[in-house]
Coordinates of C-alpha atoms and ligand atoms in Angstrom, one line a residue:
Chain A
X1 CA 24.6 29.8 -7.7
X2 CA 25.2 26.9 -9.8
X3 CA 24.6 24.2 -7.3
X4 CA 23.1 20.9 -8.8
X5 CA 20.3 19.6 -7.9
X6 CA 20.6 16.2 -10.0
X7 CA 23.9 14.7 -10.6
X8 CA 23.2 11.4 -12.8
X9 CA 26.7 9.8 -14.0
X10 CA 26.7 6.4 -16.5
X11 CA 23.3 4.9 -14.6
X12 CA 22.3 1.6 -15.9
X13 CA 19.2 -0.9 -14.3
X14 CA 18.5 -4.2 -15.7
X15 CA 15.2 -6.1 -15.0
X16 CA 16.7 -9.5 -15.1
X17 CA 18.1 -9.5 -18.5
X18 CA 16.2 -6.6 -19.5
X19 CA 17.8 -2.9 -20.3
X20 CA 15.6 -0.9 -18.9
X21 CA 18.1 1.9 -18.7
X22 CA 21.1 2.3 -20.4
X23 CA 24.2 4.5 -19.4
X24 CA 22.6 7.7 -18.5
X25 CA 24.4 10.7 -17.7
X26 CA 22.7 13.9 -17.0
X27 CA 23.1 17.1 -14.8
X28 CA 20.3 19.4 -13.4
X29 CA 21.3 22.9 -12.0
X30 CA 19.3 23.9 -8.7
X31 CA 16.3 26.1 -10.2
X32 CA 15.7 24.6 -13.3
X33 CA 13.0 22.9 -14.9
X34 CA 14.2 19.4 -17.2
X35 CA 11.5 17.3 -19.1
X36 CA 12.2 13.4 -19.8
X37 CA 10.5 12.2 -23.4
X38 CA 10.5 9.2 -25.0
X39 CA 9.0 6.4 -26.1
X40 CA 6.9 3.9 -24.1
X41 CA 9.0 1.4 -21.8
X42 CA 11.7 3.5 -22.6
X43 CA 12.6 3.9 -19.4
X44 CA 11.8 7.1 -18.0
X45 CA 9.7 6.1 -15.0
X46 CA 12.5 3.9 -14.0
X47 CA 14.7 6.6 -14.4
X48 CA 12.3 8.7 -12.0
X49 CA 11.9 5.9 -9.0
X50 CA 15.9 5.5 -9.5
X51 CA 16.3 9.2 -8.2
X52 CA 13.9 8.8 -5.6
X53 CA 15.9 5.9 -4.0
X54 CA 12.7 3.2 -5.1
X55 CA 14.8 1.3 -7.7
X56 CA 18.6 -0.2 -7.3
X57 CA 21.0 1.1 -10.5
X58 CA 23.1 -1.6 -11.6
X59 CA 26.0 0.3 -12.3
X60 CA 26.5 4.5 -12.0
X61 CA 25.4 6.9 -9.9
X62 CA 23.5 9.1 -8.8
X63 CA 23.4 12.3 -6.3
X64 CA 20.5 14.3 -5.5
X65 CA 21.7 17.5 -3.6
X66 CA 25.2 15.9 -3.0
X67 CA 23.8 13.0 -1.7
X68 CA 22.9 9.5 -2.4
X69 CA 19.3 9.2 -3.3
X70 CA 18.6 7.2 0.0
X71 CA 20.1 9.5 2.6
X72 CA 18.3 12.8 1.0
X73 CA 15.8 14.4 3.4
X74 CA 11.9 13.0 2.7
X75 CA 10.6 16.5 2.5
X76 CA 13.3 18.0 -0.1
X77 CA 11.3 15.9 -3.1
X78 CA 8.0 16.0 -3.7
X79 CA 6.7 13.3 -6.2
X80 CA 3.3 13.1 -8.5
X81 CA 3.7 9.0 -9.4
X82 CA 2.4 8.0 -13.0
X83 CA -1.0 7.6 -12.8
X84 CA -1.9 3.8 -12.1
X85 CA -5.6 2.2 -11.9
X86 CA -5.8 3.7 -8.1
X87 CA -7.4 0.9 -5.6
X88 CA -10.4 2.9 -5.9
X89 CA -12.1 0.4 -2.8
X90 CA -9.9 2.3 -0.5
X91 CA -11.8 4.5 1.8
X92 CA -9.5 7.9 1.7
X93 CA -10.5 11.6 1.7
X94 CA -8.3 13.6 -0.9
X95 CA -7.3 15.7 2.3
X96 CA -6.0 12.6 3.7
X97 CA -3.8 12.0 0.9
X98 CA -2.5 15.3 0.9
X99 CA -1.5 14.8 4.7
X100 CA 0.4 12.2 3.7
X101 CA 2.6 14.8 1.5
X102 CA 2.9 16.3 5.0
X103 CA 3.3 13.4 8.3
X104 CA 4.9 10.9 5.6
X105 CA 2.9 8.5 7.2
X106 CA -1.1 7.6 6.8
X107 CA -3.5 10.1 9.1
X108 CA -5.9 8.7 11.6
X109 CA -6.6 12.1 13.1
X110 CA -6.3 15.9 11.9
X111 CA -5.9 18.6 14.4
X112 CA -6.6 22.1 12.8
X113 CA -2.9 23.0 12.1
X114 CA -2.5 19.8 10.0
X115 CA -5.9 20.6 8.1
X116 CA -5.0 24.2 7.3
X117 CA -2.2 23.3 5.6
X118 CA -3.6 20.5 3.5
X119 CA -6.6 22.8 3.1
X120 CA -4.3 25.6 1.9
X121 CA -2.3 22.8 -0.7
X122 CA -5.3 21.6 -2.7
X123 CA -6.4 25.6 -2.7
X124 CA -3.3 26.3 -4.6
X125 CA -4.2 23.3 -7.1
X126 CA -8.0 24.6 -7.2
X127 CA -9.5 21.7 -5.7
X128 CA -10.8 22.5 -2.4
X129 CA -14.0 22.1 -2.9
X130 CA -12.6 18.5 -3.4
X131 CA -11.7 17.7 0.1
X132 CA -14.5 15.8 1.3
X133 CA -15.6 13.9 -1.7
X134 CA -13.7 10.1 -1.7
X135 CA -10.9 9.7 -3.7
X136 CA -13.1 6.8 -5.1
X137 CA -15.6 9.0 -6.5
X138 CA -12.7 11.6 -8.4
X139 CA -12.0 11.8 -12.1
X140 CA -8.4 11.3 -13.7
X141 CA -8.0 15.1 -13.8
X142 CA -9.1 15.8 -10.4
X143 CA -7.2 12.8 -8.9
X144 CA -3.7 14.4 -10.5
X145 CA -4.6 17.5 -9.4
X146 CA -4.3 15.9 -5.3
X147 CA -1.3 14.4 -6.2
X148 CA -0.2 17.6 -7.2
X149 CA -1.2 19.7 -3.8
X150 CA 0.2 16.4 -2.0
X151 CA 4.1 16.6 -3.7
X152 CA 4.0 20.6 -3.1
X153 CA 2.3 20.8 0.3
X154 CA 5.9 19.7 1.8
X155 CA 7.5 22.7 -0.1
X156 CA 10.0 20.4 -2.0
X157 CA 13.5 21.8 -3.1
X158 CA 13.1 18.6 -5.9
X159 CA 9.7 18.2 -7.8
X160 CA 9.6 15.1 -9.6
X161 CA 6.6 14.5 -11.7
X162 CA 5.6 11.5 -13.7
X163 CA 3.3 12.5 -16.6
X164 CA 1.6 14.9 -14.7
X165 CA -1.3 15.4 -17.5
X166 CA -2.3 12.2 -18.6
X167 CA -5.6 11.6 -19.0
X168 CA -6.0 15.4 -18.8
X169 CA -8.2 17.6 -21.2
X170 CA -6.6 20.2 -22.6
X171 CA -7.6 23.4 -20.9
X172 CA -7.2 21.6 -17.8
X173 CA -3.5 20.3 -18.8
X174 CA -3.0 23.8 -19.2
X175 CA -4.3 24.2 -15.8
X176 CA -1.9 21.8 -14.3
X177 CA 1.2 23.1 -16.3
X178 CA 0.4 26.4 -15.3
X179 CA 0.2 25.4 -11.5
X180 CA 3.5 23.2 -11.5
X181 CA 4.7 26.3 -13.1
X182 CA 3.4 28.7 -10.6
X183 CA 4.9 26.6 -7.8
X184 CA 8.7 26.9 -9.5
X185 CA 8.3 30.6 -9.5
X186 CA 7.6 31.0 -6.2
X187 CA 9.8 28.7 -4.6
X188 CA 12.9 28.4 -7.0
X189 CA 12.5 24.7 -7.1
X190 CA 14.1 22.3 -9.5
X191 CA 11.4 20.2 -11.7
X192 CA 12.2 17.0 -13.5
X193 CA 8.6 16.1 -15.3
X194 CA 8.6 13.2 -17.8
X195 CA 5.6 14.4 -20.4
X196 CA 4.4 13.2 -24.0
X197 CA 3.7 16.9 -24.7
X198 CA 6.4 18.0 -26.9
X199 CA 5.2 21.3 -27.3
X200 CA 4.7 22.1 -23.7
X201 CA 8.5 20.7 -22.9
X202 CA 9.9 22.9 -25.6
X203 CA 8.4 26.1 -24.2
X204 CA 8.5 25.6 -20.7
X205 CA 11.8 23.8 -20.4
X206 CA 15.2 24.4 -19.7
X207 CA 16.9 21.1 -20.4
X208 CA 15.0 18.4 -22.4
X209 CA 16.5 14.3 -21.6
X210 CA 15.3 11.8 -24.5
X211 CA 15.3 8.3 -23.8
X212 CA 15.0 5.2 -25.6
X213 CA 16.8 3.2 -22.4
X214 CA 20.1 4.8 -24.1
X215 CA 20.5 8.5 -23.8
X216 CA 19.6 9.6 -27.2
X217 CA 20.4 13.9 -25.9
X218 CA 20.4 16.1 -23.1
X219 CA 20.1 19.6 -24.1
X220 CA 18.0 22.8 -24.2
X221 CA 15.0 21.9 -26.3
X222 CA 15.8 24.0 -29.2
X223 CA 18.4 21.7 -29.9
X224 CA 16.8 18.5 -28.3
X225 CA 13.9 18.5 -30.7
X226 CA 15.8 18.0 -33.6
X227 CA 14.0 16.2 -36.0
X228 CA 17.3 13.5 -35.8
X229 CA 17.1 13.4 -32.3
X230 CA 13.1 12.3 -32.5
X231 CA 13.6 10.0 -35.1
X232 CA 16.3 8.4 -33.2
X233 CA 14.2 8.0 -30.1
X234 CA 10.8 7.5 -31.6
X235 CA 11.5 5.9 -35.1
X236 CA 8.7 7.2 -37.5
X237 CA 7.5 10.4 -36.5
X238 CA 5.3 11.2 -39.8
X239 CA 4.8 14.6 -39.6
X240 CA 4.4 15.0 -36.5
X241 CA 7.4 17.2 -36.5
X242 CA 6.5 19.8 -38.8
X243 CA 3.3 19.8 -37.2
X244 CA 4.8 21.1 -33.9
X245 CA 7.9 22.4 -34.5
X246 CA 8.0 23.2 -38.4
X247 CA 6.7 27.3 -37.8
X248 CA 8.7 28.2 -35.2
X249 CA 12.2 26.2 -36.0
X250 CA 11.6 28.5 -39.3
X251 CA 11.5 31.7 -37.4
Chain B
X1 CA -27.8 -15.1 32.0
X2 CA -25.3 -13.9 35.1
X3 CA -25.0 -17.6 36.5
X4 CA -23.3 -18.7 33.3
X5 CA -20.6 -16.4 34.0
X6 CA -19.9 -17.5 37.2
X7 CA -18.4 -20.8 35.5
X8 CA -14.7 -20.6 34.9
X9 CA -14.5 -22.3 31.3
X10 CA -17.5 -19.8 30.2
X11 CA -15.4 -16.5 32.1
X12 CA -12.2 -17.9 29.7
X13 CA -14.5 -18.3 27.3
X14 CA -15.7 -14.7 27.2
X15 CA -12.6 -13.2 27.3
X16 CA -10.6 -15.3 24.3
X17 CA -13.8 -14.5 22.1
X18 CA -13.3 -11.2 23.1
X19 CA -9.9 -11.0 22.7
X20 CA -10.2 -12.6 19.3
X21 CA -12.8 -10.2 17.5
X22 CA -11.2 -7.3 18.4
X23 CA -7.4 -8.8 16.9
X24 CA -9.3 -10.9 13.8
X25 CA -11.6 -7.7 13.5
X26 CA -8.5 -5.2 13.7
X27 CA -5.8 -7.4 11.4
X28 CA -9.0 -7.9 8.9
X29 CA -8.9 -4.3 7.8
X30 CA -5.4 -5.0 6.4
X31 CA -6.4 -8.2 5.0
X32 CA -9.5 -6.7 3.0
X33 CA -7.8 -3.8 1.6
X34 CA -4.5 -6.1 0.7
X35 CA -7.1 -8.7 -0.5
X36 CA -5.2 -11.1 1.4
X37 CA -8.9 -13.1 2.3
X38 CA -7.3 -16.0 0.8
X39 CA -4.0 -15.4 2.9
X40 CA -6.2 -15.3 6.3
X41 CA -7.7 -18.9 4.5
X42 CA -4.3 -20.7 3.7
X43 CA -2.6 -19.6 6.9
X44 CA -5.7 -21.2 9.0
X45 CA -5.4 -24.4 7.1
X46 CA -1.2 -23.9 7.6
X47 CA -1.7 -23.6 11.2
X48 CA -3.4 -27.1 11.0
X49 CA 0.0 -28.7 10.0
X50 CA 2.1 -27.5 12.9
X51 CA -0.9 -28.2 15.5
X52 CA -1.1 -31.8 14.2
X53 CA 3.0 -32.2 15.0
X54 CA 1.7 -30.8 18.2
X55 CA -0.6 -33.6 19.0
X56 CA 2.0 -36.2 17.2
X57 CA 5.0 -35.2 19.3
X58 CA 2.4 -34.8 22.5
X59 CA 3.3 -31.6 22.8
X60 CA 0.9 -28.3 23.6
X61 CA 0.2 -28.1 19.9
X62 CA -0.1 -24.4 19.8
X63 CA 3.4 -24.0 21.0
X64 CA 4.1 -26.2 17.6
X65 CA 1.4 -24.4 15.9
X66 CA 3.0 -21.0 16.1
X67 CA 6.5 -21.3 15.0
X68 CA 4.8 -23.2 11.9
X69 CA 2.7 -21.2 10.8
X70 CA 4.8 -18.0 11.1
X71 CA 7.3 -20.0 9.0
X72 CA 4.9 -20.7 6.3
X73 CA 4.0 -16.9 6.2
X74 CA 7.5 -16.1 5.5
X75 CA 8.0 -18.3 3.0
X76 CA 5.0 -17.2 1.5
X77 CA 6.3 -13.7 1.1
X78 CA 9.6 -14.7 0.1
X79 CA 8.4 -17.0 -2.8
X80 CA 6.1 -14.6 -3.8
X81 CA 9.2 -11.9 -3.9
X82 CA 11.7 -14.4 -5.5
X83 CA 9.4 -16.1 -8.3
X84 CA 7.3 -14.6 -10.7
X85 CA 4.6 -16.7 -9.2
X86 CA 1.4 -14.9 -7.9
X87 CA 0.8 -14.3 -4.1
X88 CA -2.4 -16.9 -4.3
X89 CA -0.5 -19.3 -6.1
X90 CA 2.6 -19.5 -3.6
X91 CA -0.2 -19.5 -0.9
X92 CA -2.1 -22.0 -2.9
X93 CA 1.1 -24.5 -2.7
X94 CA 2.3 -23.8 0.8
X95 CA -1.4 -24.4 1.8
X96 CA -1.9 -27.6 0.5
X97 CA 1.6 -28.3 1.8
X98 CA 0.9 -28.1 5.4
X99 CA -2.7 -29.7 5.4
X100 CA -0.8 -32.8 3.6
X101 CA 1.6 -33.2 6.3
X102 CA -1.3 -32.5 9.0
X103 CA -3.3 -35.3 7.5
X104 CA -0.1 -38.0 7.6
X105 CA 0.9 -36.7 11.2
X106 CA -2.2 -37.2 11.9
X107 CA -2.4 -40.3 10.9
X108 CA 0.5 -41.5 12.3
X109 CA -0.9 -40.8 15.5
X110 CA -3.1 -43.7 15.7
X111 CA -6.6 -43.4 17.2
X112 CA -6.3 -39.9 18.8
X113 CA -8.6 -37.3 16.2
X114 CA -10.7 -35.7 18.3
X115 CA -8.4 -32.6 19.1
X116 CA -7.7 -32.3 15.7
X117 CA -11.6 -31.9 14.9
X118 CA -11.4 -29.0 17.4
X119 CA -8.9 -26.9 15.2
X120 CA -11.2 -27.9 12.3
X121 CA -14.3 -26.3 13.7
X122 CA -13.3 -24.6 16.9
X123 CA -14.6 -25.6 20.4
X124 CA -15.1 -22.4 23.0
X125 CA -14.9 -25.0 25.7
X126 CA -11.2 -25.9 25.3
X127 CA -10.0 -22.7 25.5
X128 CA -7.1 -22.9 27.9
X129 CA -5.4 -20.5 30.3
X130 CA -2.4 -20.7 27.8
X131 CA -4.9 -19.7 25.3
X132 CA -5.9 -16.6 26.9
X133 CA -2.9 -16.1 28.0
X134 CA -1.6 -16.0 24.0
X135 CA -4.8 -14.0 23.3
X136 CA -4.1 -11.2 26.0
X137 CA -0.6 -10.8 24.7
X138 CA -1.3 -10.4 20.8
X139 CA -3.7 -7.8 22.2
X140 CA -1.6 -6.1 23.6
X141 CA 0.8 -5.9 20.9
X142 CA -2.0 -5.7 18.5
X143 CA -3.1 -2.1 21.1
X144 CA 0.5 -1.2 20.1
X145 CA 0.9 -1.4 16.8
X146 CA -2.3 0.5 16.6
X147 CA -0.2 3.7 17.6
X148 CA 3.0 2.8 16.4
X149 CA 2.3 1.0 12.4
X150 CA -0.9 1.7 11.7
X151 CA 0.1 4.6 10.3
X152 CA 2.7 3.1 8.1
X153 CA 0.5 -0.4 7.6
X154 CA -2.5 2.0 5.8
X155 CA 0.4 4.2 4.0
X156 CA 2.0 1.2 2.1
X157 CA -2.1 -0.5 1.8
X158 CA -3.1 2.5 0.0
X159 CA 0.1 2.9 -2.2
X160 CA 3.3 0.8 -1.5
X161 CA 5.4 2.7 -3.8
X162 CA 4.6 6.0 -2.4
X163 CA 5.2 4.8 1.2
X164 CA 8.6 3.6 0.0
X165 CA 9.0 6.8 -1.5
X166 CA 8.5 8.6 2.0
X167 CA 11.0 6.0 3.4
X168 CA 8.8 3.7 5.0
X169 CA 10.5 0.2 5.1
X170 CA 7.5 -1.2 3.2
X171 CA 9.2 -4.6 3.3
X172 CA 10.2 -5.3 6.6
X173 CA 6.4 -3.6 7.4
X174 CA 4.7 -6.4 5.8
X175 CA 6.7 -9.3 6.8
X176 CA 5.6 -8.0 10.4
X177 CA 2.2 -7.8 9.4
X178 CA 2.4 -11.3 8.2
X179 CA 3.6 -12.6 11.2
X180 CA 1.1 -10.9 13.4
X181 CA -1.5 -12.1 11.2
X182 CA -0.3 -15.9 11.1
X183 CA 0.0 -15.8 15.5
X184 CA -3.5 -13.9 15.7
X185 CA -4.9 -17.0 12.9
X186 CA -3.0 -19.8 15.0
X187 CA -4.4 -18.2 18.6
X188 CA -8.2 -17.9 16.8
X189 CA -8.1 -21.4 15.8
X190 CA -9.2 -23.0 18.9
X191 CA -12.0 -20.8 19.5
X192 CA -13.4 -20.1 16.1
X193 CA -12.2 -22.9 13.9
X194 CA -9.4 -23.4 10.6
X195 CA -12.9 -23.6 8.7
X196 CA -14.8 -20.4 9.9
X197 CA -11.6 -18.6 10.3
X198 CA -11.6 -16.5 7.3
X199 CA -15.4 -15.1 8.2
X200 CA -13.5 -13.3 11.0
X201 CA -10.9 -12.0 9.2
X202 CA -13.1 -10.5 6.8
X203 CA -16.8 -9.8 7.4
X204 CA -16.5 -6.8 10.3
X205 CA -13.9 -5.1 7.7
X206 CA -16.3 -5.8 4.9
X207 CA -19.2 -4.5 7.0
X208 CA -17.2 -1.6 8.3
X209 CA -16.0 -0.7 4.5
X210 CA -19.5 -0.3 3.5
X211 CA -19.9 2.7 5.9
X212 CA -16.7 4.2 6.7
X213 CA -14.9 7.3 4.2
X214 CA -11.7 7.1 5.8
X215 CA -9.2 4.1 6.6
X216 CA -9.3 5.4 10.3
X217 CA -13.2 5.3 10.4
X218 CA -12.6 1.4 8.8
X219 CA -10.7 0.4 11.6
X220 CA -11.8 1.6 14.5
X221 CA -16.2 0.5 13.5
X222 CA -14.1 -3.1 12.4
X223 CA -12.8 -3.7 15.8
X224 CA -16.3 -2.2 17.2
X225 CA -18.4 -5.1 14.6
X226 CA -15.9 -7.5 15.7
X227 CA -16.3 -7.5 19.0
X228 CA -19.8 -7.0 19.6
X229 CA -20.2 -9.8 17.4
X230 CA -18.0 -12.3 19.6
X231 CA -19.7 -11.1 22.7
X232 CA -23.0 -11.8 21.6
X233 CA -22.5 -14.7 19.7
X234 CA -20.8 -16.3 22.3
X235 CA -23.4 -15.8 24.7
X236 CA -26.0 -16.7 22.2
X237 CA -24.8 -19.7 21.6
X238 CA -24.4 -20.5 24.8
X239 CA -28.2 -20.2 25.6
X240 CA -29.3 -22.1 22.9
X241 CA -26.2 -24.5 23.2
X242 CA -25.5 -24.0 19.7
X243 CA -21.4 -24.1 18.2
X244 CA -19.8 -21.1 19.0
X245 CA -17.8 -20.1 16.1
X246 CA -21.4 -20.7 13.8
X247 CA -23.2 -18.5 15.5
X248 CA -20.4 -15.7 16.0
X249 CA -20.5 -15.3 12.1
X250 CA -24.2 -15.4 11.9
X251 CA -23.8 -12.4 14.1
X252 CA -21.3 -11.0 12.1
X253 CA -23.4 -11.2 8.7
X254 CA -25.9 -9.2 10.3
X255 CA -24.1 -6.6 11.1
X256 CA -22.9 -6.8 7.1
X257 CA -26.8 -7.0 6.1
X258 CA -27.3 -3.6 8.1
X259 CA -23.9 -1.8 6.8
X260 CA -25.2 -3.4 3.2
X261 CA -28.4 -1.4 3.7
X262 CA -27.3 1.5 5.7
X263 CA -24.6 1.8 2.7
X264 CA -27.4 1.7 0.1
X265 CA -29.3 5.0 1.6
Ligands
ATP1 N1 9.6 -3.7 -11.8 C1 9.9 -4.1 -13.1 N2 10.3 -5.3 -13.4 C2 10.6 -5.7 -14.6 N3 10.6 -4.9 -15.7 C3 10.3 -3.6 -15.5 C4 9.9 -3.1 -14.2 N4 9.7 -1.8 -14.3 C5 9.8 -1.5 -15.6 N5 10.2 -2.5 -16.3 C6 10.6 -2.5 -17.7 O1 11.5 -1.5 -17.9 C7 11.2 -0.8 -19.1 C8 11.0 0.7 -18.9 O2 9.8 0.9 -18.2 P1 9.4 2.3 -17.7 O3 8.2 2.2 -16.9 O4 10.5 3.1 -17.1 O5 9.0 3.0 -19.1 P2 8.4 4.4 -19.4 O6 9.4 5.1 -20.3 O7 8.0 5.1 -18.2 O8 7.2 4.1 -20.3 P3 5.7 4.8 -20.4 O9 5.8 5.9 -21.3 O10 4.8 3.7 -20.9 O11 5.3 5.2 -19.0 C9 9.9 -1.5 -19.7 O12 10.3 -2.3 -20.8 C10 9.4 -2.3 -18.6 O13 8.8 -3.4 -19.0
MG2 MG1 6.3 5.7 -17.3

């Protein structure tokens, strides 16, 4: 016990003279579930793509599993990407895209082993009766929810998700934190989830990272959501504060 | 109908149109999803440039051709990756480049154009063994790549980041698939035309999109479109002694009218 899943030590990345990260130093235990917040450009996607090998650091380090981020094994992380405008004039069936999470390559043909499994994935998420339809033709919420079967069909050690619930309604954000949640349990694997929900990170979270391209805290949310803390990270936070936090920090 | 085939330049003839469908046809899927059309455009008009050094320096212009154009592809990518400048406005420059050049070695040549008007609008009759020869080749590389990058090609098309992410060297990947694109434009030339080019590139994928729900499907009725069409243009305009290239597309925009309307139901 007491492996680490995520060793981060002093990481910086510039975009040409840009700071887009700033000397971050964090540590995830194997099993445990960290949330990134923080404001907008402030660097937590970057962080993300950094641990998944997709972006060079300037300076630092970091080791996933005791390795570099390059050299660890494709299936140990699974990853949900920050929603983008998807190319919907690309002709793909959601199954398709789950394969993906599977071959690590594009499908041209599924033999029944291959579609079980994927079939099996997008049950867990609730979406089979999604297969078929084109990923053109999917709303925001269902779209994540593929994304989500796809980065757990591989049975990742690592889950690494990028605001998993944007553009989500509510019940259904419950939905998809409930699944992500589900899939910890039974597997024991280590989640790193940047989210703007500051309620769900305090509840559901072990170790909450705020980032404003500098490390502003890494700690257990209690202490992370300390009203200094968000005004550090955010600026003005109104009320916002009391609003979420200001009946149970009382307790 | 069978007696034409009989004649050697029409048996060549066959099999580079042929040939060229099914790699302009299989290449175009890329190029569509990518939206590279303009790509497929500036690499025709590059390919120009290097076969007008051909004819200058009296050489087999395709041999000059190739090497030039694959050059200009490369530096297409790479100032695209090293500048903040767009992909159609490093193409845009580089294009414009090489038909400049064409036009003054051209000119240099003195009183010798007619070959260049074949690259302009394409002439089936002056396909050459060498031609085919090129032609066979690409297809058989193009066969091969089929089962070894597709796979990795569509992957980085439908998301590049998420490729990268599964270790696909999404880089190296597309500088391939840029060079295979510029040797499949500068072997097409002859046959179809710098002009027309672009048509093949994109209408069978276009058509194909229109019906297909999977990449796999988009590919494989691409290559079908694309072929037919060359096969029956070709003969077509044979019979009615018509230019080639022209009447291949005509073809081809049929088959879009029908995926148009078979789309619409
Ligand atoms: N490829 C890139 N090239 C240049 N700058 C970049 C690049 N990627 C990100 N940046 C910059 O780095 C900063 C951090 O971006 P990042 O996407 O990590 O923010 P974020 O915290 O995820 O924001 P959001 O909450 O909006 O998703 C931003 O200022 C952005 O402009
Ligand atoms: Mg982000």
């Amino acid at each position: 016990m007491g492996n680490k899943a995520v060793i981060v030590e002093n990481a910086s990345i510039r975009f040409g003279t840009h700071n887009a990260l700033c000397k971050v130093s964090f540590q995830i235990e194997e099993g445990d579930i960290a949330t990134v917040v923080g404001p907008n450009g402030g660097g937590k996607s970057t962080l993300l793509k950094a641990i998944l090998g997709l972006v060079e650091l300037n300076s630092g380090s970091i080791k996933i599993f005791g390795q570099e981020a390059k050299q660890v094994k494709r299936t140990d992380i699974g990853y949900v990407p920050q929603i983008k405008t998807l190319d919907r004039s690309f002709p793909a069936l959601p199954i398709e895209l789950v394969a993906t999470g599977v071959l690590g390559f594009w499908p041209q043909k599924f033999d029944k082993k291959l579609r079980e499994i994927c079939l099996d994935a997008l049950e867990k998420v609730a979406a089979s009766h999604l297969s078929k339809r084109p990923l053109s033709k999917l709303s925001g919420g269902e779209l994540q929810r593929i994304y989500l079967a796809r980065s757990i069909v591989r049975k990742p050690k690592l889950l690494i998700l990028d605001e998993p619930a944007t553009g989500i309604d509510q019940a259904s954000e419950y939905d998809l934190n409930s699944l992500i949640g589900k899939y910890q349990e039974e597997s024991n694997a280590t989640v790193l989830m940047v989210t703007h929900d500051w309620e769900a990170a305090y509840h559901h979270a072990d170790y909450v990272l705020m980032l404003n391209c500098c490390q502003i805290c890494y700690a257990p949310p209690k202490i992370a959501f300390e009203e200094k803390n968000l005004r550090q990270a955010f600026g003005h936070i109104g009320h916002k504060h009391e609003m979420i936090f200001g009946v149970k920090r009382n307790d | 109908m069978i007696e034409i085939f009989s004649l050697a330049f029409i048996q060549r003839a066959a099999v580079a149109g042929i040939l060229i469908g099914f790699v302009t046809s299989y290449y175009g899927v890329f190029i569509v999803q990518r939206k590279l059309s303009f790509l497929g455009s500036g690499l025709a008009h590059s390919a120009f440039g290097g076969a007008a050094l051909g004819i200058l320096l009296e050489t087999e212009p395709l041999w000059v051709a190739l090497p030039f154009t694959i050059i200009i592809s490369i530096l297409i990518v790479y100032l695209k990756e090293k500048s903040k400048l767009s992909g159609d406005t490093s193409i845009g420059i580089l294009f414009s480049l090489s038909v400049a050049l064409g036009i003054i070695f051209l000119s240099l040549k003195k009183g010798y154009t007619s070959d260049a008007f074949t690259y302009l609008f394409g002439s089936i009759l002056s396909v050459q063994k060498i031609d085919l020869l090129f032609s066979l080749l690409l297809a058989l590389l193009s066969v091969a790549t089929f089962f070894s990058q597709w796979k990795k090609w569509a992957y980085a098309t439908f998301d590049a980041e998420l490729a990268q992410a599964d270790r696909v060297s999404v880089v190296k990947d597309d500088y391939l698939l840029s060079i295979l694109i510029s040797v499949t434009i500068v072997v097409s030339i002859k046959v179809v035309g710098i002009v027309l080019l672009t048509a093949f590139l994109v209408i069978p994928a276009a058509s194909s999109r229109l019906i297909s729900s999977t990449f796999y499907q988009m590919t494989i009725y691409s290559i079908i479109i694309g072929v037919l069409s060359s096969f029956i243009g070709l003969i077509a305009s044979i019979q009615m002694d018509l230019p080639t290239g022209a009447v291949i597309i005509l073809i081809q925009t049929v088959f879009f009218i029908v995926a148009l309307i078979l789309s619409k139901k």
